[in-house]
Every structure is written in C-alpha cells, then in structure tokens.
Amino acid sequence: MESGSQPVPSPVREDFDREVLAWMDDVYRFAMSLTRDASKAEDLVQETYLRAFRSWQTFQPGSDARRWLFTIARNAFLRGLERERHHVSLDDGDPDALGAIQHYAGLVTDGTDQLLSRVDLAPALTDAIGRLNEPFRSAVVLVDVEGQSYEEAAAVLEVPIGTVRSRLFRGRRQLQEMLAEYARDAGFAAARAPERGGDDA
Amino acid sequence: MHKGVDCRLAMTQLWDFLDQELTEENMVAVRIHLEQCSACHPHAAFAQQFLTALSRCRCADPMPETLRTRVLDTLRNAGLMS
Ligand SMILES: [Zn+2]
C-alpha cells in the first residue's frame, strides 16, 4: 500500500513518536560527535528525522530504532561532507603489526604517554577527532566515543566487522600521531628526538 | 591451556584485546602476556589510557530544548505530520 506523498496516518505517527523521536538525545549526541559543531549537529538531527520519517515504512518493527537512526545520520553526514567537497577517503588501509609496535615504542619513549596521565586531553582529542577524515572518524566515534561494539558499529556503517576494525586501527593511529604533535607543542615530549634508523612509522 | 602469545601477536591483537573483541581464550592469553612482558606492558597501558581519554570525549552537552520543537516543525512543514 503506497501512500505517495500524503500525510502519514496517525497510528503510524504514534509508532514513529514512540520508536524514533524518543532517541533524539542520542542522535543529537552522535551528531555532535560527528560534526563537532552545535549548529551543524542540530541541522544533522533535523535532516536525520526528515529522512527517517520519509522512509519510516522501511523500518522493521521490533528492530533497533536507535541503530537505524544512527545509520541514517551517518549517511546524511557523509552526503553533507560531499556537498562541502571535503575529501572522503574510502581507503581503509590495513594495520600491520610491526608498524604498530614501532609506533607505540615511539609514543612511549617520546613522552606522549605522560601527557595522557597528566593533562585533561578532552579538548585536544575532541579537536583531533574533528580533523580525522572519513571513514575513520565515524568508526572512532561509534566505538571509542559512543562505546559500541565492532558488531554494532558494523551494522550502523553497513560494512563488515573487519572493515570497522581496520578503520579503527587507522583512525586511532592518526589520533595518536596528532596527540604526539600536541605533546611536543605542549613541551611534554622532548622536541623530536634525533631519529634513529627505521623510525618511519 | 592457552597457546603462547609472543610480543608480535600481543601487539597485533592489542586493540581487539582492549576492546574485548577476542575470544575468551585469546583474551586470557593476551592478558597473561601483557601482565608479564615488560616490553609490551607500557604500550598496553598507554593504549588503555588513550581509549579512556577518548571515551571521555562523549558530548556532555544536553540537547537544546528548542531542537525537538524545530524537528517537529520541520516534519510538519514537509507535510509529513498533521
Ligand atoms: Zn611482549
């Protein structure tokens, strides 16, 4: 039964209210994490609800409305980025173990670890998340900020779990590199130590 | 009981371990290695602190009161709600 563009009948409206409008706080928080800007977040929430209402018939009753909304919000966010002609990297890359070991060794010897235990990093990290490119930002936001499992994030992002994992690895590594920069700027790390061979992480 | 985990494996699986995404058996094996290995331990501690710091970036600002009204208005204006 296609109802075209006619107003949705009120019983549907009640379901929509109960299932979907109830999650607006969560959608707003997710939108804030993605956009890092209150007014962009509000626009994204509006866009999300508009799209959700238009495709309400495709929602499977009993399925996870919050997850469904997050998927819509994330897709709307990506389209917004495309409109702003930001570069959206679709390269997932792949994490390699030896690179990871060198990377950690560098961060620990270089004092970035002291930064973590001594300073409230929320402002620096929030800024760093805002500088992460997609698709890494969404993965980091869902798992690291929102606390979702790989499986939940995979469902929101509509990709396999392995893809979530590799995006997370890459995203976290980029964040740590930004933190290391911050640590140097803040004088925590002895200015870039003379590099010894092989330190090309 | 568990297969030996060397440094390379421990580091490869560090994120999955910290995210509790390994099987129960591998969780135990990696934990034992990280507790006992003085080379890996600081890396694991660093990564854990990093994740804790990230989890604190969750937006604490409440949703603006006006947003709900705005959303409902938008839906009405789009002819989607009566
Ligand atoms: Zn080790």
Coordinates of C-alpha atoms and ligand atoms in Angstrom, one line a residue:
Chain A
M1 CA 0.0 0.0 0.0
E2 CA 1.8 3.0 -1.3
S3 CA 0.5 6.3 0.2
G4 CA 2.6 8.5 -2.0
S5 CA 3.2 11.9 -0.5
Q6 CA 0.0 12.0 1.5
P7 CA 0.4 12.7 5.2
V8 CA 1.1 9.5 7.2
P9 CA -1.9 8.4 9.1
S10 CA -1.9 9.0 12.8
P11 CA -1.4 5.4 14.1
V12 CA 1.9 5.4 12.2
R13 CA 2.7 8.8 13.7
E14 CA 2.3 7.3 17.2
D15 CA 4.7 4.5 16.4
F16 CA 7.1 7.0 15.0
D17 CA 6.9 9.0 18.1
R18 CA 7.5 6.0 20.4
E19 CA 10.2 4.3 18.4
V20 CA 12.1 7.2 16.9
L21 CA 11.5 10.5 18.5
A22 CA 12.5 9.0 21.8
W23 CA 16.1 8.6 20.6
M24 CA 16.6 12.3 19.7
D25 CA 19.0 12.9 22.6
D26 CA 21.2 10.0 21.4
V27 CA 21.0 11.1 17.8
Y28 CA 22.0 14.6 18.8
R29 CA 25.0 13.4 20.8
F30 CA 26.1 11.3 17.9
A31 CA 25.6 14.2 15.5
M32 CA 27.7 16.4 17.9
S33 CA 30.5 13.7 17.8
L34 CA 30.4 13.6 14.1
T35 CA 30.2 17.4 13.3
R36 CA 31.9 18.9 16.4
D37 CA 29.6 21.9 16.0
A38 CA 26.3 22.5 17.8
S39 CA 24.6 24.2 14.9
K40 CA 25.7 21.6 12.3
A41 CA 24.6 18.9 14.8
E42 CA 21.1 20.4 15.0
D43 CA 20.9 20.6 11.2
L44 CA 22.0 17.0 11.0
V45 CA 19.4 15.8 13.6
Q46 CA 16.7 17.6 11.6
E47 CA 17.9 16.0 8.4
T48 CA 18.0 12.6 10.0
Y49 CA 14.5 12.8 11.3
L50 CA 13.2 14.1 7.9
R51 CA 14.8 11.1 6.2
A52 CA 13.7 8.7 8.9
F53 CA 10.1 9.9 8.6
R54 CA 10.2 9.6 4.8
S55 CA 11.5 6.1 5.0
W56 CA 9.5 5.0 8.1
Q57 CA 7.8 2.3 6.0
T58 CA 11.1 0.6 5.6
F59 CA 11.7 0.3 9.3
Q60 CA 11.3 -3.2 10.5
P61 CA 9.1 -3.2 13.6
G62 CA 10.9 -4.6 16.5
S63 CA 14.4 -3.9 15.1
D64 CA 16.8 -1.4 16.7
A65 CA 15.5 2.0 16.0
R66 CA 18.5 3.7 17.5
R67 CA 20.9 1.9 15.2
W68 CA 18.6 2.6 12.2
L69 CA 18.7 6.4 13.1
F70 CA 22.5 6.3 13.5
T71 CA 22.9 4.8 10.1
I72 CA 20.6 7.5 8.6
A73 CA 22.5 10.2 10.5
R74 CA 25.9 9.0 9.4
N75 CA 24.8 8.7 5.7
A76 CA 23.4 12.2 5.9
F77 CA 26.6 13.4 7.4
L78 CA 28.6 11.9 4.6
R79 CA 26.4 13.5 2.0
G80 CA 26.9 16.8 3.7
L81 CA 30.7 16.3 3.5
E82 CA 30.4 15.5 -0.2
R83 CA 28.5 18.7 -0.7
E84 CA 31.2 20.6 1.1
R85 CA 33.6 18.9 -1.3
H86 CA 35.7 17.6 1.5
H87 CA 37.8 14.7 0.6
V88 CA 36.2 11.5 1.7
S89 CA 38.8 8.8 1.7
L90 CA 37.5 5.3 1.0
D91 CA 40.8 3.8 1.5
D92 CA 40.6 1.5 4.6
G93 CA 44.2 0.6 4.6
D94 CA 45.4 -2.3 6.7
P95 CA 47.1 -2.3 10.0
D96 CA 50.4 -4.0 10.2
A97 CA 51.8 -5.4 13.4
L98 CA 55.4 -4.3 13.1
G99 CA 54.4 -0.8 12.2
A100 CA 52.2 -0.8 15.3
I101 CA 55.0 -1.9 17.6
Q102 CA 57.3 0.8 16.3
H103 CA 54.5 3.3 16.6
Y104 CA 53.9 2.5 20.3
A105 CA 57.6 2.4 21.1
G106 CA 57.9 5.9 19.6
L107 CA 54.9 7.3 21.6
V108 CA 56.1 5.9 24.9
T109 CA 59.7 6.9 24.6
D110 CA 58.7 10.3 23.3
G111 CA 56.7 11.3 26.4
T112 CA 53.2 11.2 24.8
D113 CA 52.2 8.7 27.4
Q114 CA 52.9 11.2 30.2
L115 CA 50.6 13.6 28.5
L116 CA 47.8 11.1 28.8
S117 CA 48.2 10.7 32.5
R118 CA 48.8 14.4 33.4
V119 CA 46.5 16.5 31.3
D120 CA 42.8 16.7 30.6
L121 CA 43.0 15.8 27.0
A122 CA 39.4 16.0 26.1
P123 CA 39.7 19.4 24.3
A124 CA 42.8 18.3 22.3
L125 CA 41.2 14.9 21.5
T126 CA 37.9 16.5 20.5
D127 CA 39.8 18.7 18.1
A128 CA 41.8 15.8 16.8
I129 CA 38.6 13.8 16.1
G130 CA 37.3 16.7 14.1
R131 CA 40.4 16.6 12.0
L132 CA 40.1 12.9 11.3
N133 CA 38.9 12.1 7.8
E134 CA 36.1 9.7 6.9
P135 CA 35.7 6.8 7.0
F136 CA 37.9 6.8 10.1
R137 CA 36.0 9.4 12.1
S138 CA 32.7 7.6 12.1
A139 CA 34.4 4.3 13.3
V140 CA 36.2 6.1 16.1
V141 CA 33.1 8.0 17.2
L142 CA 30.9 4.9 17.3
V143 CA 33.3 2.6 19.0
D144 CA 35.6 4.8 21.1
V145 CA 33.3 7.7 21.9
E146 CA 29.9 6.0 21.8
G147 CA 31.1 2.8 23.3
Q148 CA 29.6 0.5 20.7
S149 CA 30.9 -3.0 19.9
Y150 CA 32.5 -3.7 16.5
E151 CA 29.4 -5.6 15.5
E152 CA 27.1 -2.7 16.4
A153 CA 29.3 -0.2 14.6
A154 CA 29.4 -2.5 11.5
A155 CA 25.6 -2.5 11.4
V156 CA 25.4 1.3 11.6
L157 CA 28.1 1.7 9.0
E158 CA 26.8 -1.1 6.8
V159 CA 30.2 -2.7 6.4
P160 CA 31.8 -6.0 7.6
I161 CA 33.3 -6.1 11.1
G162 CA 36.8 -6.4 9.6
T163 CA 36.3 -3.1 7.9
V164 CA 35.4 -1.5 11.2
R165 CA 38.4 -3.0 12.8
S166 CA 40.8 -1.6 10.1
R167 CA 39.2 1.8 10.1
L168 CA 39.5 1.9 13.9
F169 CA 43.2 1.0 13.7
R170 CA 43.9 3.6 11.2
G171 CA 41.8 6.3 12.9
R172 CA 43.3 5.6 16.4
R173 CA 46.8 5.8 14.9
Q174 CA 46.1 9.1 13.3
L175 CA 44.7 10.4 16.6
Q176 CA 47.8 9.3 18.4
E177 CA 50.0 11.0 15.9
M178 CA 48.1 14.2 16.4
L179 CA 48.4 13.8 20.2
A180 CA 52.2 13.3 19.8
E181 CA 52.3 16.5 17.9
Y182 CA 50.3 18.2 20.7
A183 CA 52.6 16.7 23.3
R184 CA 55.6 18.2 21.5
D185 CA 53.9 21.6 21.2
A186 CA 52.9 21.4 24.9
G187 CA 56.5 20.7 25.8
F188 CA 55.8 17.2 27.2
A189 CA 57.9 15.3 24.7
A190 CA 61.5 16.3 24.4
A191 CA 61.4 18.0 21.0
R192 CA 61.5 15.4 18.3
A193 CA 64.5 13.3 19.4
P194 CA 67.1 12.6 16.8
E195 CA 65.6 9.8 14.8
R196 CA 67.4 6.5 14.7
G197 CA 67.2 4.2 11.8
G198 CA 63.9 2.6 10.9
D199 CA 61.6 5.1 12.7
D200 CA 59.4 5.8 9.8
A201 CA 56.0 4.9 11.3
Chain B
M1 CA 45.8 -24.4 28.2
H2 CA 46.3 -21.4 26.0
K3 CA 48.8 -21.1 23.2
G4 CA 51.8 -19.0 23.9
V5 CA 51.4 -15.4 22.8
D6 CA 54.6 -13.6 21.7
C7 CA 55.2 -9.9 21.6
R8 CA 54.3 -9.6 18.0
L9 CA 51.0 -11.4 18.4
A10 CA 50.2 -9.4 21.6
M11 CA 50.7 -6.1 19.8
T12 CA 48.7 -7.2 16.8
Q13 CA 45.8 -8.1 19.0
L14 CA 46.2 -5.2 21.4
W15 CA 43.2 -3.2 20.2
D16 CA 41.0 -6.2 19.9
F17 CA 42.0 -7.2 23.4
L18 CA 41.3 -3.7 24.9
D19 CA 38.0 -3.6 23.0
Q20 CA 37.2 -7.1 24.4
E21 CA 36.6 -8.4 20.9
L22 CA 38.8 -11.5 21.2
T23 CA 37.5 -14.9 22.1
E24 CA 37.6 -15.7 25.8
E25 CA 40.6 -17.9 25.4
N26 CA 42.6 -15.3 23.5
M27 CA 41.6 -12.6 26.0
V28 CA 43.2 -14.7 28.7
A29 CA 46.3 -15.5 26.7
V30 CA 46.9 -11.9 25.7
R31 CA 46.2 -10.6 29.2
I32 CA 48.8 -13.0 30.6
H33 CA 51.4 -11.9 28.1
L34 CA 50.7 -8.2 28.8
E35 CA 50.9 -8.6 32.5
Q36 CA 54.2 -10.5 32.3
C37 CA 56.0 -8.8 29.5
S38 CA 57.9 -5.7 30.4
A39 CA 58.3 -4.7 26.8
C40 CA 54.6 -4.8 25.9
H41 CA 53.2 -3.7 29.2
P42 CA 53.8 0.1 28.8
H43 CA 52.4 0.0 25.3
A44 CA 49.2 -1.6 26.6
A45 CA 49.0 0.8 29.4
F46 CA 49.4 3.7 27.0
A47 CA 46.7 2.4 24.6
Q48 CA 44.3 1.8 27.5
Q49 CA 44.8 5.4 28.8
F50 CA 44.3 6.6 25.3
L51 CA 41.0 4.8 25.0
T52 CA 39.9 6.0 28.3
A53 CA 40.6 9.6 27.3
L54 CA 38.7 9.1 24.1
S55 CA 35.7 7.7 25.9
R56 CA 35.6 11.0 27.8
C57 CA 35.0 12.9 24.6
R58 CA 31.4 11.9 24.7
C59 CA 29.4 15.0 24.3
A60 CA 28.0 16.0 27.7
D61 CA 26.0 19.0 26.5
P62 CA 22.3 18.3 26.7
M63 CA 20.3 18.6 23.6
P64 CA 18.9 22.1 23.2
E65 CA 15.3 22.3 24.4
T66 CA 14.4 24.0 21.1
L67 CA 15.6 21.3 18.9
R68 CA 12.7 18.9 19.5
T69 CA 10.3 21.6 18.5
R70 CA 12.3 22.5 15.5
V71 CA 12.4 18.9 14.3
L72 CA 8.6 18.5 14.7
D73 CA 8.1 21.8 12.9
T74 CA 10.3 20.6 10.1
L75 CA 8.4 17.4 9.8
R76 CA 5.1 19.3 9.7
N77 CA 6.4 21.8 7.2
A78 CA 7.4 19.0 4.9
G79 CA 3.8 17.7 5.1
L80 CA 4.9 14.6 7.0
M81 CA 2.9 15.2 10.1
S82 CA -0.5 16.6 10.7
Ligands
ZN1 ZN 55.6 -8.8 24.9

